[in-house]
CSV table of C-alpha atoms in Angstrom, one decimal:
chain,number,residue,atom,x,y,z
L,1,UNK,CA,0.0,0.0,0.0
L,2,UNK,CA,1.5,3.6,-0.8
L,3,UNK,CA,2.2,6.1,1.7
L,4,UNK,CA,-1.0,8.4,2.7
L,5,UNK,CA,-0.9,11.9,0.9
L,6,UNK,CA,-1.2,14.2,4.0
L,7,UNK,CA,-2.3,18.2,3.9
L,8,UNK,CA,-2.0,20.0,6.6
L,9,UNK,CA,-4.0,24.3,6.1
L,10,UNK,CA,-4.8,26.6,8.5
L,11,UNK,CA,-9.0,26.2,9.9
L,12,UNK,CA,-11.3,28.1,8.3
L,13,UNK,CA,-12.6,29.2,11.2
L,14,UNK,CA,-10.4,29.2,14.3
L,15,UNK,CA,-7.2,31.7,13.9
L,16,UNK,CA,-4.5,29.2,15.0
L,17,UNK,CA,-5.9,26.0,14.6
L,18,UNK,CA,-5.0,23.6,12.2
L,19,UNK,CA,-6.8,20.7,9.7
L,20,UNK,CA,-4.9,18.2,8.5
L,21,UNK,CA,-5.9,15.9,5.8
L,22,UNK,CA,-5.1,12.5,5.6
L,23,UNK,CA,-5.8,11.1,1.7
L,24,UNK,CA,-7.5,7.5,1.3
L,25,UNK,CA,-8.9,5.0,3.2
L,26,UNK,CA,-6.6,5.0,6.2
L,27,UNK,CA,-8.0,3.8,10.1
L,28,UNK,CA,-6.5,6.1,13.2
L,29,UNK,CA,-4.8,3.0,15.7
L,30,UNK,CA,-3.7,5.4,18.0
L,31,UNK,CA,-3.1,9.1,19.0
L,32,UNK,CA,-0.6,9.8,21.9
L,33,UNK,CA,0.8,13.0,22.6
L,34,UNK,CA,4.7,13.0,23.6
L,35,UNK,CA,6.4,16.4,24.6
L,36,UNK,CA,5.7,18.6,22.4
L,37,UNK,CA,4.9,16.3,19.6
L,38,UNK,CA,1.7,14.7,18.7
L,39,UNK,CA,1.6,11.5,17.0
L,40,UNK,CA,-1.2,9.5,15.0
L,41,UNK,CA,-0.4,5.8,14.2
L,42,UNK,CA,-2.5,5.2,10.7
L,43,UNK,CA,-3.7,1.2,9.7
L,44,UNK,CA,-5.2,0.4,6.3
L,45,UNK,CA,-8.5,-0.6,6.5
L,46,UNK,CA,-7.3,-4.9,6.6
L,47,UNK,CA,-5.9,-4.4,10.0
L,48,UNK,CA,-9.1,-3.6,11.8
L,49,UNK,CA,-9.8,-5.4,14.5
């Protein structure tokens, strides 16, 4: 499976937030911040559980 195609643009709405777009049919396994840093672990859809 190819790499996800990722976009990251400012919201339209909040000054300072941030939307970021992940391209294709990709599952979120985990989100854990550490530090500073923020970090979301993507699946393709066959490793559901």
């Amino acid at each position: 499976m190819d790499e996800p195609n990722v976009n990251v643009r400012p919201h339209q709405d909040k000054s300072g937030w941030f939307v970021v777009e992940i391209e294709g049919q990709w599952l979120a396994a985990s989100l854990n911040p550490r530090g500073d840093n923020l970090y979301l672990t993507l699946a393709p859809p066959s490793e559901q559980d």
